[in-house]
Short mmCIF file of C-alpha atoms and ligand atoms in Angstrom, two decimals:
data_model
loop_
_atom_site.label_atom_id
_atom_site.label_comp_id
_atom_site.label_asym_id
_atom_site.label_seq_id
_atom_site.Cartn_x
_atom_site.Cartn_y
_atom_site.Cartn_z
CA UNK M 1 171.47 -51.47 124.58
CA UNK M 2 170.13 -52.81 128.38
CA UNK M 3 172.83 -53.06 131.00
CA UNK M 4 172.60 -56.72 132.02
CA UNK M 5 174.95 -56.57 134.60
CA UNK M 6 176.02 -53.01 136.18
CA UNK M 7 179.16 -51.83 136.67
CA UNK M 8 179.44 -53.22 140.19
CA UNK M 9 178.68 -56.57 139.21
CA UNK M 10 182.65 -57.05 137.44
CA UNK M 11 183.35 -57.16 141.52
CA UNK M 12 181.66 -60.16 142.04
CA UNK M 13 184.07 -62.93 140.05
CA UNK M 14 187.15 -61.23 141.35
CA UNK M 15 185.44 -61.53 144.81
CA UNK M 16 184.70 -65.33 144.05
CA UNK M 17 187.29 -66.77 142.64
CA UNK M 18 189.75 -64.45 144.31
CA UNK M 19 188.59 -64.26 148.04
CA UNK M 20 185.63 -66.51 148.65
CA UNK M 21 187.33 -69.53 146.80
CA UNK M 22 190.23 -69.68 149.05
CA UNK M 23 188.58 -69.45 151.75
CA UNK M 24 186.29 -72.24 150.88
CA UNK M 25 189.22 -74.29 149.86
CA UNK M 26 191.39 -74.13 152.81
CA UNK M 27 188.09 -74.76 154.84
CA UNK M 28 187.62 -78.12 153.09
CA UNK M 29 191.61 -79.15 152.74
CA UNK M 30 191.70 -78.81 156.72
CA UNK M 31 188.67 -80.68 157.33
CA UNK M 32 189.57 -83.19 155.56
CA UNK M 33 193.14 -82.88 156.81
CA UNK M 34 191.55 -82.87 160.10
CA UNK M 35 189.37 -86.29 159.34
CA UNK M 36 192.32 -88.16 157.53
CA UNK M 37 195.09 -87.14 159.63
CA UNK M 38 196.27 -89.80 162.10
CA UNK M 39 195.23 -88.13 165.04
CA UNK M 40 191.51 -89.11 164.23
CA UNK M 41 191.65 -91.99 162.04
CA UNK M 42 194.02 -94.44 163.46
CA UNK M 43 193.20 -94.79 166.74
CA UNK M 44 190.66 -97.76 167.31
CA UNK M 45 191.65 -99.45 164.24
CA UNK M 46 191.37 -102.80 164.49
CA UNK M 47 192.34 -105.25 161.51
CA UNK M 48 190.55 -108.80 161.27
CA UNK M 49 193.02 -111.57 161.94
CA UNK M 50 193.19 -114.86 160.06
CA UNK M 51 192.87 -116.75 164.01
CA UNK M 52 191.41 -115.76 166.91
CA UNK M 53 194.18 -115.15 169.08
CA UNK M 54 193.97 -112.68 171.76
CA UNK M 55 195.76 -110.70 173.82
CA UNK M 56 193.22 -110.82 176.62
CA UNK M 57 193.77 -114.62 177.02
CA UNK M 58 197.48 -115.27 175.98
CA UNK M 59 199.01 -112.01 177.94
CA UNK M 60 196.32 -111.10 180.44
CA UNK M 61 195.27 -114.14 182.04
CA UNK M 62 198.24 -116.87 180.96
CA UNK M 63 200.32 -113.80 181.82
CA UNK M 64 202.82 -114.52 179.28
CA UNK M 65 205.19 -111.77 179.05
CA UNK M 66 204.84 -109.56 175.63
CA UNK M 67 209.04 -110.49 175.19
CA UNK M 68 208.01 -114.63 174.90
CA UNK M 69 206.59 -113.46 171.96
CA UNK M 70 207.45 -110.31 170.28
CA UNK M 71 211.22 -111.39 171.66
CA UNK M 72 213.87 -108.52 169.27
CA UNK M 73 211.98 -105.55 171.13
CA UNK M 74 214.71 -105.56 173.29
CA UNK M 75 217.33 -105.28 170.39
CA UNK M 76 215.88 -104.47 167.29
CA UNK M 77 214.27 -101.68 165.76
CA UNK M 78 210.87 -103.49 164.91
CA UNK M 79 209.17 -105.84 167.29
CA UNK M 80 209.11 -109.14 165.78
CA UNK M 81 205.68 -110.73 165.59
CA UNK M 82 206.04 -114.71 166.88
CA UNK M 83 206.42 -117.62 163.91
CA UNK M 84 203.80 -120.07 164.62
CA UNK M 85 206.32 -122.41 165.71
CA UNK M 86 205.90 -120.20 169.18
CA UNK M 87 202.59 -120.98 169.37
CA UNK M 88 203.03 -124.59 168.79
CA UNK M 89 205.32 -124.67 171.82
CA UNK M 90 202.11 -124.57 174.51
CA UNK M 91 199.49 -125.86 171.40
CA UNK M 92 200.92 -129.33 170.16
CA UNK M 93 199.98 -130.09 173.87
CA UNK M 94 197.10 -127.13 174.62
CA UNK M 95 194.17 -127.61 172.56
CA UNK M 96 195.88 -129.33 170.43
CA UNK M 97 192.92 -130.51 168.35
CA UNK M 98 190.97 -127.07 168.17
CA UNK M 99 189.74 -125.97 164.95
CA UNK M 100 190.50 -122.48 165.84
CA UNK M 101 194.14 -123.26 165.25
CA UNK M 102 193.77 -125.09 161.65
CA UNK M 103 195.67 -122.46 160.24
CA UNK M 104 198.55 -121.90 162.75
CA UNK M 105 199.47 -126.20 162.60
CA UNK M 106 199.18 -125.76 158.94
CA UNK M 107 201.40 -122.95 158.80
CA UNK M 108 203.87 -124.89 161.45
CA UNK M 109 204.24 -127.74 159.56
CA UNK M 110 205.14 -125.95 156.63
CA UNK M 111 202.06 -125.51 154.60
CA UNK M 112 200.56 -121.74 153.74
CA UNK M 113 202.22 -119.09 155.76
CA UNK M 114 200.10 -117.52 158.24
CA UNK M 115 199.68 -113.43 157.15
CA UNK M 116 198.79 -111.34 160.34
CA UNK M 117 197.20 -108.01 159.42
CA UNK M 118 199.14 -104.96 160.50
CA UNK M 119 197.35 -102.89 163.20
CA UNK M 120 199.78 -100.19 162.92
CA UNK M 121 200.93 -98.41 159.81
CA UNK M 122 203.58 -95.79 160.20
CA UNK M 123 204.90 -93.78 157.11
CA UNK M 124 208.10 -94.99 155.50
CA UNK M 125 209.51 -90.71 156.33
CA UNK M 126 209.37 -91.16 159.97
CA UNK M 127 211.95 -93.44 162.20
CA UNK M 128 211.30 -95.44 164.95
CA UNK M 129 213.22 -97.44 166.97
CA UNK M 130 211.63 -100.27 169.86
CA UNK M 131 214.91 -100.97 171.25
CA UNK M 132 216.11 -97.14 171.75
CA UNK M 133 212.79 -96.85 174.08
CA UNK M 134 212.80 -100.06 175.38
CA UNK M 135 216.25 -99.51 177.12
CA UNK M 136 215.68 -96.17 177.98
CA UNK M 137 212.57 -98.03 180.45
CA UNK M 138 209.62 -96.85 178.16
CA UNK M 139 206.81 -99.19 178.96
CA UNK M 140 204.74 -100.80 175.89
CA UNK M 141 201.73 -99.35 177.43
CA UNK M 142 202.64 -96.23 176.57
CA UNK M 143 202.18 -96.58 173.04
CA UNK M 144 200.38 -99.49 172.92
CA UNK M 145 197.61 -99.57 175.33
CA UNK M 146 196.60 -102.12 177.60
CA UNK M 147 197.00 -104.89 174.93
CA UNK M 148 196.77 -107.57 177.88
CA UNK M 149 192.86 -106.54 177.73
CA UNK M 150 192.23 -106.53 173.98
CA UNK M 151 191.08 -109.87 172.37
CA UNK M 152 191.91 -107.91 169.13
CA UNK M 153 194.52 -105.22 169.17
CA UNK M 154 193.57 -102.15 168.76
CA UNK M 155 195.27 -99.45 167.84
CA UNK M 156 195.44 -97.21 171.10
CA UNK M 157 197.36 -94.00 170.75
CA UNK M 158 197.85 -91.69 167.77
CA UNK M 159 201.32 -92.59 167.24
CA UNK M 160 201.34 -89.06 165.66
CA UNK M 161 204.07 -86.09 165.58
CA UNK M 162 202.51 -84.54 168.00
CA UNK M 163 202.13 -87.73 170.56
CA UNK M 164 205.99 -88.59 170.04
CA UNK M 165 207.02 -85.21 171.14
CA UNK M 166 204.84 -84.77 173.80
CA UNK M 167 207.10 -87.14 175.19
CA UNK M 168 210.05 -86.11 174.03
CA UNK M 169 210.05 -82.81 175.40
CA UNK M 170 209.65 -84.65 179.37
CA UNK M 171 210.30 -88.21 179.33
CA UNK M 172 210.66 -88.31 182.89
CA UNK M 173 207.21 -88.83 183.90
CA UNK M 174 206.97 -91.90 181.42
CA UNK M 175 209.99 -93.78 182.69
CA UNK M 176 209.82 -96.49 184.71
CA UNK M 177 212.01 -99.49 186.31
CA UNK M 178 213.08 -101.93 183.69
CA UNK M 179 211.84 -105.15 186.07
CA UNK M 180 208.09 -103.53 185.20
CA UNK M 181 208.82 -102.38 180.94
CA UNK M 182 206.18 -105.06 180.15
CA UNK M 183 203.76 -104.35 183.04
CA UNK M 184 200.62 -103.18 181.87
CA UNK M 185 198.57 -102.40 185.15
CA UNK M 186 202.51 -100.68 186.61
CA UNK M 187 202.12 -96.82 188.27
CA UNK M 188 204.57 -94.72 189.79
CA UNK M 189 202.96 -95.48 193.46
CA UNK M 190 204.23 -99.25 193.20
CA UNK M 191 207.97 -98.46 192.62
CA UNK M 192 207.91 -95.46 195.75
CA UNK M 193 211.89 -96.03 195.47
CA UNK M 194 212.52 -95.21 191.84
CA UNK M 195 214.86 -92.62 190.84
CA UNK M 196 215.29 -92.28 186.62
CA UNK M 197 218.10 -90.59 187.38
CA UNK M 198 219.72 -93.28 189.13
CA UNK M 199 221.41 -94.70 186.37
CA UNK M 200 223.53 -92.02 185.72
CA UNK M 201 222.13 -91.24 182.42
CA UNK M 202 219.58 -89.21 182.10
CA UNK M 203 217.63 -89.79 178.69
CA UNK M 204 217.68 -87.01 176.13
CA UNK M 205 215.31 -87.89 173.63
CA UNK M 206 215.44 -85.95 169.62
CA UNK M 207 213.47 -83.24 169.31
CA UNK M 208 215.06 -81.76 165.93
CA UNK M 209 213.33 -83.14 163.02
CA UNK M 210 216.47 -84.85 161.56
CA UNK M 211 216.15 -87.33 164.96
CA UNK M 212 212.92 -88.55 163.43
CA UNK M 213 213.36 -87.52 159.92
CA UNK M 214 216.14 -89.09 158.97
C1 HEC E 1 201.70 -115.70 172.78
C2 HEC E 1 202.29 -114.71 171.92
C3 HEC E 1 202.10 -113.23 172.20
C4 HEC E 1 202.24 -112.56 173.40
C5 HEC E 1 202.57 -113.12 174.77
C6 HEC E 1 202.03 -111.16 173.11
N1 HEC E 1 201.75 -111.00 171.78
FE1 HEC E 1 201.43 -109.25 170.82
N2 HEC E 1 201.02 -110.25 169.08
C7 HEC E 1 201.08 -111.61 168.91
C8 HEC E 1 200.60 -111.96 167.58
C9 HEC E 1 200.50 -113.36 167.00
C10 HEC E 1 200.28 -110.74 166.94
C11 HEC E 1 199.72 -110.54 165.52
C12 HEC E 1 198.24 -110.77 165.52
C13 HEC E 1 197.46 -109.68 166.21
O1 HEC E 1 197.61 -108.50 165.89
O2 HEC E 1 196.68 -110.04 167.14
C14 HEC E 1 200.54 -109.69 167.92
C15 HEC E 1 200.34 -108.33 167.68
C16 HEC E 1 200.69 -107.32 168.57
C17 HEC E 1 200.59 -105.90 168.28
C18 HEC E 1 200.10 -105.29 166.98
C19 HEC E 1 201.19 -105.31 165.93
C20 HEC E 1 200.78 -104.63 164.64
O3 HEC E 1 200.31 -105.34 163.74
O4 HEC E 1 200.91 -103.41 164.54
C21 HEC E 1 201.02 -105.24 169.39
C22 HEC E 1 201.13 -103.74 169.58
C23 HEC E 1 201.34 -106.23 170.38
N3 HEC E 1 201.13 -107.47 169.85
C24 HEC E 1 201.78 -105.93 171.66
C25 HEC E 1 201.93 -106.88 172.67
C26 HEC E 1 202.17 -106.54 174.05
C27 HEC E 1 202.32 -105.13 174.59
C28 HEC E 1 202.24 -107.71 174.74
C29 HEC E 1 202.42 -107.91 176.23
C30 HEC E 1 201.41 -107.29 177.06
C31 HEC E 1 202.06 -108.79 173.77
N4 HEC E 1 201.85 -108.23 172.54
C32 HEC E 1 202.08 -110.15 174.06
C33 HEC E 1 201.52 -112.52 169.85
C34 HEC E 1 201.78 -112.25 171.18
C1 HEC E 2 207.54 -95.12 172.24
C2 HEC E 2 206.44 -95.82 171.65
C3 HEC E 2 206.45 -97.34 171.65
C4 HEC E 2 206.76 -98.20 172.68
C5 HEC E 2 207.23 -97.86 174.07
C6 HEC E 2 206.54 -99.53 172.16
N1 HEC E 2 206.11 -99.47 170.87
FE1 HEC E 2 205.59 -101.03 169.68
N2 HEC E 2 205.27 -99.78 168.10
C7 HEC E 2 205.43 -98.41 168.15
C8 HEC E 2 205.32 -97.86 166.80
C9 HEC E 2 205.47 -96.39 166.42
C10 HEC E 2 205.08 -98.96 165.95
C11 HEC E 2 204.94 -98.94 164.44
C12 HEC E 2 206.34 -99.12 163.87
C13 HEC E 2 206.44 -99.27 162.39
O1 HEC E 2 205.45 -99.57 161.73
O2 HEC E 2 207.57 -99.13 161.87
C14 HEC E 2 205.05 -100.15 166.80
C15 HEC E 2 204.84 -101.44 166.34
C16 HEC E 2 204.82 -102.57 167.15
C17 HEC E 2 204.57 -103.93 166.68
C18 HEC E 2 204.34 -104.33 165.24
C19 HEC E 2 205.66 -104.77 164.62
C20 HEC E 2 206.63 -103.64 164.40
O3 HEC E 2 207.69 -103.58 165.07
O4 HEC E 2 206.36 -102.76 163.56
C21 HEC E 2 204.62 -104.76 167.78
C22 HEC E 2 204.43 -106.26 167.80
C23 HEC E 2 204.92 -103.92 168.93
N3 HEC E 2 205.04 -102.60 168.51
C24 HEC E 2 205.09 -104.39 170.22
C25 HEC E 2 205.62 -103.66 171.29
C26 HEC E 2 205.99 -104.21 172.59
C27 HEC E 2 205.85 -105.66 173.00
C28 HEC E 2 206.48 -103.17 173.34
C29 HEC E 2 207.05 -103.20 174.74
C30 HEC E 2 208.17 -104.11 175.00
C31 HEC E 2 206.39 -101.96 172.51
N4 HEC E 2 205.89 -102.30 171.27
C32 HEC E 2 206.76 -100.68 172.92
C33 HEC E 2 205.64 -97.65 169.28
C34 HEC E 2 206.03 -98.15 170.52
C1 HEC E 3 202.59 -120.45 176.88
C2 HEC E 3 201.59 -121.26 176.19
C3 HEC E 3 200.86 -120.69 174.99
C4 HEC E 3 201.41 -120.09 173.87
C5 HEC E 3 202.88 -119.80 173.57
C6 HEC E 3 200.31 -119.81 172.98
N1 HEC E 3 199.13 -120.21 173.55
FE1 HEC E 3 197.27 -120.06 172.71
N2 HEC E 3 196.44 -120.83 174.39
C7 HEC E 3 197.13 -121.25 175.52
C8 HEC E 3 196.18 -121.67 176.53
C9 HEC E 3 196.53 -122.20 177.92
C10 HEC E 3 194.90 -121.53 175.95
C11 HEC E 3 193.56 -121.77 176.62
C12 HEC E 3 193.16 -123.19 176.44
C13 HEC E 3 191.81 -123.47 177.09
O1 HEC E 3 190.89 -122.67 176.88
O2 HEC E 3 191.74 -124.46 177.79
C14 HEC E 3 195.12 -121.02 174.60
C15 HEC E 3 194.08 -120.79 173.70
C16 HEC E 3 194.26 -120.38 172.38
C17 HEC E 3 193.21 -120.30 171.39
C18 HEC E 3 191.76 -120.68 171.58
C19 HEC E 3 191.63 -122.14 171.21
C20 HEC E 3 190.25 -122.69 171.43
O3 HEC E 3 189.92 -123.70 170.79
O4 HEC E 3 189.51 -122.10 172.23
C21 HEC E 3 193.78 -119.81 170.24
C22 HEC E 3 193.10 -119.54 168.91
C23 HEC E 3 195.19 -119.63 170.52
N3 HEC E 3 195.46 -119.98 171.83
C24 HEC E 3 196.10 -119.13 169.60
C25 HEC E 3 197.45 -118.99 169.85
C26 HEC E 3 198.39 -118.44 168.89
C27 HEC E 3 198.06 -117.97 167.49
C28 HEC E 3 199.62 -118.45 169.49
C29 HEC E 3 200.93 -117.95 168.93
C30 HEC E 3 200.95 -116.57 168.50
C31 HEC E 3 199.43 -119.01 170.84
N4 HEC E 3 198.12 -119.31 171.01
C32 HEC E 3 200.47 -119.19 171.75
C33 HEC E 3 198.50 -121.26 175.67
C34 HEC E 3 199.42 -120.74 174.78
C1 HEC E 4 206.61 -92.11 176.33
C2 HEC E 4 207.78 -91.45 175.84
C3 HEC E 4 208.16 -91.52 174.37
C4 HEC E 4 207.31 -91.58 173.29
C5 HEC E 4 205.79 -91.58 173.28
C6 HEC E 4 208.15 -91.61 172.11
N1 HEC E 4 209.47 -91.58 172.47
FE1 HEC E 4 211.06 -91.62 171.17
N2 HEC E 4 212.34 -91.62 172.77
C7 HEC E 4 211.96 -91.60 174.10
C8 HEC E 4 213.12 -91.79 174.92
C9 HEC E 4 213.14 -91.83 176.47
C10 HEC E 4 214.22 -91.94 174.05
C11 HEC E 4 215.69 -92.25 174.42
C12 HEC E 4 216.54 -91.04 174.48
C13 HEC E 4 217.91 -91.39 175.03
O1 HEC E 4 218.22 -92.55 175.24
O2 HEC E 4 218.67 -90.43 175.27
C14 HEC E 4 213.69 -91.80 172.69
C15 HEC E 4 214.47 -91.83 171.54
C16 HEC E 4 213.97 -91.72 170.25
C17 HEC E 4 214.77 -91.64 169.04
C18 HEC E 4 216.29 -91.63 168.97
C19 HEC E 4 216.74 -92.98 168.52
C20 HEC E 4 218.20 -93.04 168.26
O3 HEC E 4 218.59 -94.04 167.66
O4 HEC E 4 218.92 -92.12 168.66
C21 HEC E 4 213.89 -91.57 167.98
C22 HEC E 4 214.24 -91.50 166.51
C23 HEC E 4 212.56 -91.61 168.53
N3 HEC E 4 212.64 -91.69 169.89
C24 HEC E 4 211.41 -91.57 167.75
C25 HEC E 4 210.12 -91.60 168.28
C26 HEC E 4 208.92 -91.58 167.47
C27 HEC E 4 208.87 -91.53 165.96
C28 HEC E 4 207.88 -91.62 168.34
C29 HEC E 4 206.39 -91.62 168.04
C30 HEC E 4 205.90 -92.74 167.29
C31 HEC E 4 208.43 -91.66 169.68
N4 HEC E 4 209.78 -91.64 169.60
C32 HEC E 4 207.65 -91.68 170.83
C33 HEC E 4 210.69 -91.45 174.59
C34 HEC E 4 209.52 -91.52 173.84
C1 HEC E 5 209.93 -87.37 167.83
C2 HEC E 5 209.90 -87.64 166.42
C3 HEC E 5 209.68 -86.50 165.45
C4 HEC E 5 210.36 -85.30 165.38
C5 HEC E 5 211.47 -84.81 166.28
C6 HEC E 5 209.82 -84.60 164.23
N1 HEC E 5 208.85 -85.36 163.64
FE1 HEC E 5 207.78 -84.86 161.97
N2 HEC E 5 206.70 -86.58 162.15
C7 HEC E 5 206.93 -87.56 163.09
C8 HEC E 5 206.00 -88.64 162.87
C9 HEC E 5 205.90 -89.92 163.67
C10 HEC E 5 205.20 -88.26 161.76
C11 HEC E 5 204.11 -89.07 161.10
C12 HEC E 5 202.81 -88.89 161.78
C13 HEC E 5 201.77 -89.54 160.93
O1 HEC E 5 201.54 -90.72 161.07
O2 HEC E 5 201.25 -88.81 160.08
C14 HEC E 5 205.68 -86.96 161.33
C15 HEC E 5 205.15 -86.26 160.24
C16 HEC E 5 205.70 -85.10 159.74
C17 HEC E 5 205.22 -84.40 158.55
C18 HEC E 5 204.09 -84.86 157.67
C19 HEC E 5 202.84 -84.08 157.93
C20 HEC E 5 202.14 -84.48 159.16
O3 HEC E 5 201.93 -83.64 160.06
O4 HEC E 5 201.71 -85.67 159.26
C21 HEC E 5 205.99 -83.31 158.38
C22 HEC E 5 205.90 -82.27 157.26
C23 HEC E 5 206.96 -83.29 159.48
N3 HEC E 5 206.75 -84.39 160.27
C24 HEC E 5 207.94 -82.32 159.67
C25 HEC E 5 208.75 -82.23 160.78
C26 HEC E 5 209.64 -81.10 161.05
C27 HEC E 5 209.79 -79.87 160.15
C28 HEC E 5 210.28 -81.37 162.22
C29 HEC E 5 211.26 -80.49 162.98
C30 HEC E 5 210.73 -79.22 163.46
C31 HEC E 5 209.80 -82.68 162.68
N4 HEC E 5 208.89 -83.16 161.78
C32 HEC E 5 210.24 -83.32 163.82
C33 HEC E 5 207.87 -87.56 164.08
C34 HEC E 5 208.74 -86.52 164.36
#
C-alpha cells in the first residue's frame, strides 16, 4: 500500500492543535480583550438623552455650580442626578413655554418620569465612593472631564483599574483647595499658596485590592 502521509506528517496535528492553536487563541482573546476592555471602549461614549440639556449652557455659561444639581456628592457615595423639580426652579419662569422641555414639565407635574441614560457604567465588583474623594479635594474634572464644555456628556476618562491607581499611588499632584473642587478651568498656578498638607491629614488612598474590591 502508498504512504499517503509520511511518517513526519503525525507532527503536524500535535503541532496544530498543540502549539499553533494556543498561540492563535491567546492572540485573538487579547485583542479582543484589548478592543472590549474599558480602556478603549468607554471613553467618548455618549448616550442620547430624552432633552436637550447641556452642560455647556447650564454649567459653563449660567455657571451653575455642578453641587446645585448633582447636590449628595458631597455626602453620598453616588452623585445624585437632579429631579426635574430642579429644573423647574429657573424653567416655570425661563423658557417656560419651550417645546424642548415638554418632557421635563410633564415629568414635574407628575406625569411619565423622565429616564436619563447613564453615561457611565461601572461593574457592580468594584467600589466607589464620590464623597471619600470629594472631601479629600479631588476635583470632578479629574474624572469627569470638562463637563462645563460638553452639550452631551461624554464619557472622558477610562475610569479603569489602571486610571484609579495611577492616582492612588500619588494623589498629591491631583489635590486641590476645596473653594475650587467644582472648578473646571482650576491649575495649580492660581492657588500659588496651597499646601495639601496643610490640613494635617495627609490622604492615603487604598491600593490593596480589598479597598476597591470589597
Ligand atoms: C442644572 C443642573 C445640572 C448642573 C448644574 C450640572 N449637571 Fe451634571 N447632569 C445633570 C443632568 C440632568 C444629567 C443627566 C443627563 C445628562 O447626562 O446630560 C447630568 C449628568 C452628569 C454626568 C453623567 C452622569 C452619568 O450618567 O454617568 C456627569 C459626570 C455630570 N453630570 C457632571 C457634572 C459636573 C462635573 C457639573 C459641574 C461642572 C455638572 N454636572 C453640573 C444636571 C446638571
Ligand atoms: C475620583 C474620580 C471621580 C471624581 C473626582 C468624581 N467622580 Fe463622578 N463618577 C466617578 C465614577 C467612577 C462614576 C461611576 C460610579 C458608578 O457607576 O457607581 C461617577 C459617576 C458620576 C455621576 C453619575 C451618578 C453616579 O453617582 O453614579 C455623576 C452625576 C457624577 N459622577 C458627578 C460628579 C461630580 C459633580 C463630581 C465633582 C463634585 C464628581 N462626579 C467627581 C468618578 C468620579
Ligand atoms: C439656574 C436656572 C436654571 C436651571 C436650574 C436649569 N436651567 Fe435650563 N436654562 C436656563 C437658562 C437661563 C436657559 C437659556 C434660556 C435662553 O436661551 O434664553 C436654559 C435653557 C434650557 C434649555 C433650552 C431651552 C430652549 O428652548 O432653548 C433646556 C432644554 C434646558 N434649559 C433644560 C434644563 C434641564 C433639563 C434642567 C434640569 C436638569 C435645567 N434646564 C435647569 C436656566 C436653568
Ligand atoms: C485623582 C485621584 C484619584 C482617582 C482618579 C481615584 N481616586 Fe480613589 N481616592 C483618592 C483619594 C485622595 C482618596 C482618599 C484617601 C484618604 O482620604 O485617605 C481615595 C479613596 C478611595 C477609596 C477609599 C474609600 C473609603 O471609604 O475608604 C476607594 C474605595 C477609592 N478611592 C476607589 C477609587 C476607584 C474605584 C477609582 C477609579 C474609578 C478611584 N478611586 C479613582 C484619589 C483618587
Ligand atoms: C483603586 C481601586 C482598585 C484597587 C486598589 C484594585 N482594583 Fe481591581 N479594579 C478596579 C476597577 C475600577 C475595576 C474595573 C475596571 C473596569 O471597568 O473594567 C477593576 C477590575 C479588576 C478586575 C477585572 C478585570 C479587569 O482588569 O477589568 C480584576 C481581576 C481585578 N480588578 C483585580 C484586582 C486585584 C487582584 C487587586 C489587588 C492587587 C485590585 N484589583 C486592586 C479598581 C481597583
Amino acid at each position: 500500500m502508498a504512504v499517503i502521509f509520511p511518517r513526519w506528517s503525525n507532527w503536524i496535528f500535535p503541532i496544530v492543535f498543540g502549539l499553533v492553536g494556543p498561540v492563535v487563541t491567546v492572540a485573538v482573546i487579547s485583542g479582543v480583550w484589548y478592543w472590549v476592555s474599558p480602556e478603549f471602549t468607554d471613553v467618548g461614549y455618549q448616550p442620547e438623552q430624552p432633552v436637550a440639556y447641556s452642560h455647556k449652557l447650564h454649567a459653563g455659561e449660567l455657571g451653575i455650580d455642578c453641587r446645585y444639581c448633582h447636590n449628595t456628592v458631597e455626602q453620598g457615595a453616588a452623585a445624585a442626578v437632579p429631579p426635574p423639580a430642579t429644573c423647574m426652579n429657573c424653567h416655570k419662569v425661563i423658557k417656560a413655554d419651550s417645546e424642548k422641555l415638554t418632557l421635563v414639565r410633564e415629568a414635574a407635574a407628575g406625569g411619565d418620569a423622565l429616564v436619563w441614560n447613564r453615561v457611565h457604567l461601572f461593574p457592580d465588583y468594584a467600589y466607589f465612593d464620590h464623597s471619600v474623594h470629594v472631601s479629600a479635594t479631588i476635583g470632578c474634572v479629574e474624572c469627569h472631564g470638562r463637563v462645563d464644555q460638553m452639550v452631551k456628556v461624554t464619557q472622558a476618562e477610562p475610569l479603569s483599574m489602571r486610571f484609579c491607581l495611577a492616582c492612588h499611588k500619588d494623589p498629591g499632584p491631583n489635590l486641590r483647595p476645596h473653594s475650587e473642587l467644582t472648578n473646571m478651568a482650576w491649575t495649580p498656578e492660581d492657588s500659588p499658596e496651597f499646601d495639601p498638607h496643610a490640613s494635617g491629614r495627609f490622604p492615603d488612598p487604598p491600593q490593596h485590592c480589598g479597598g476597591c474590591h470589597r
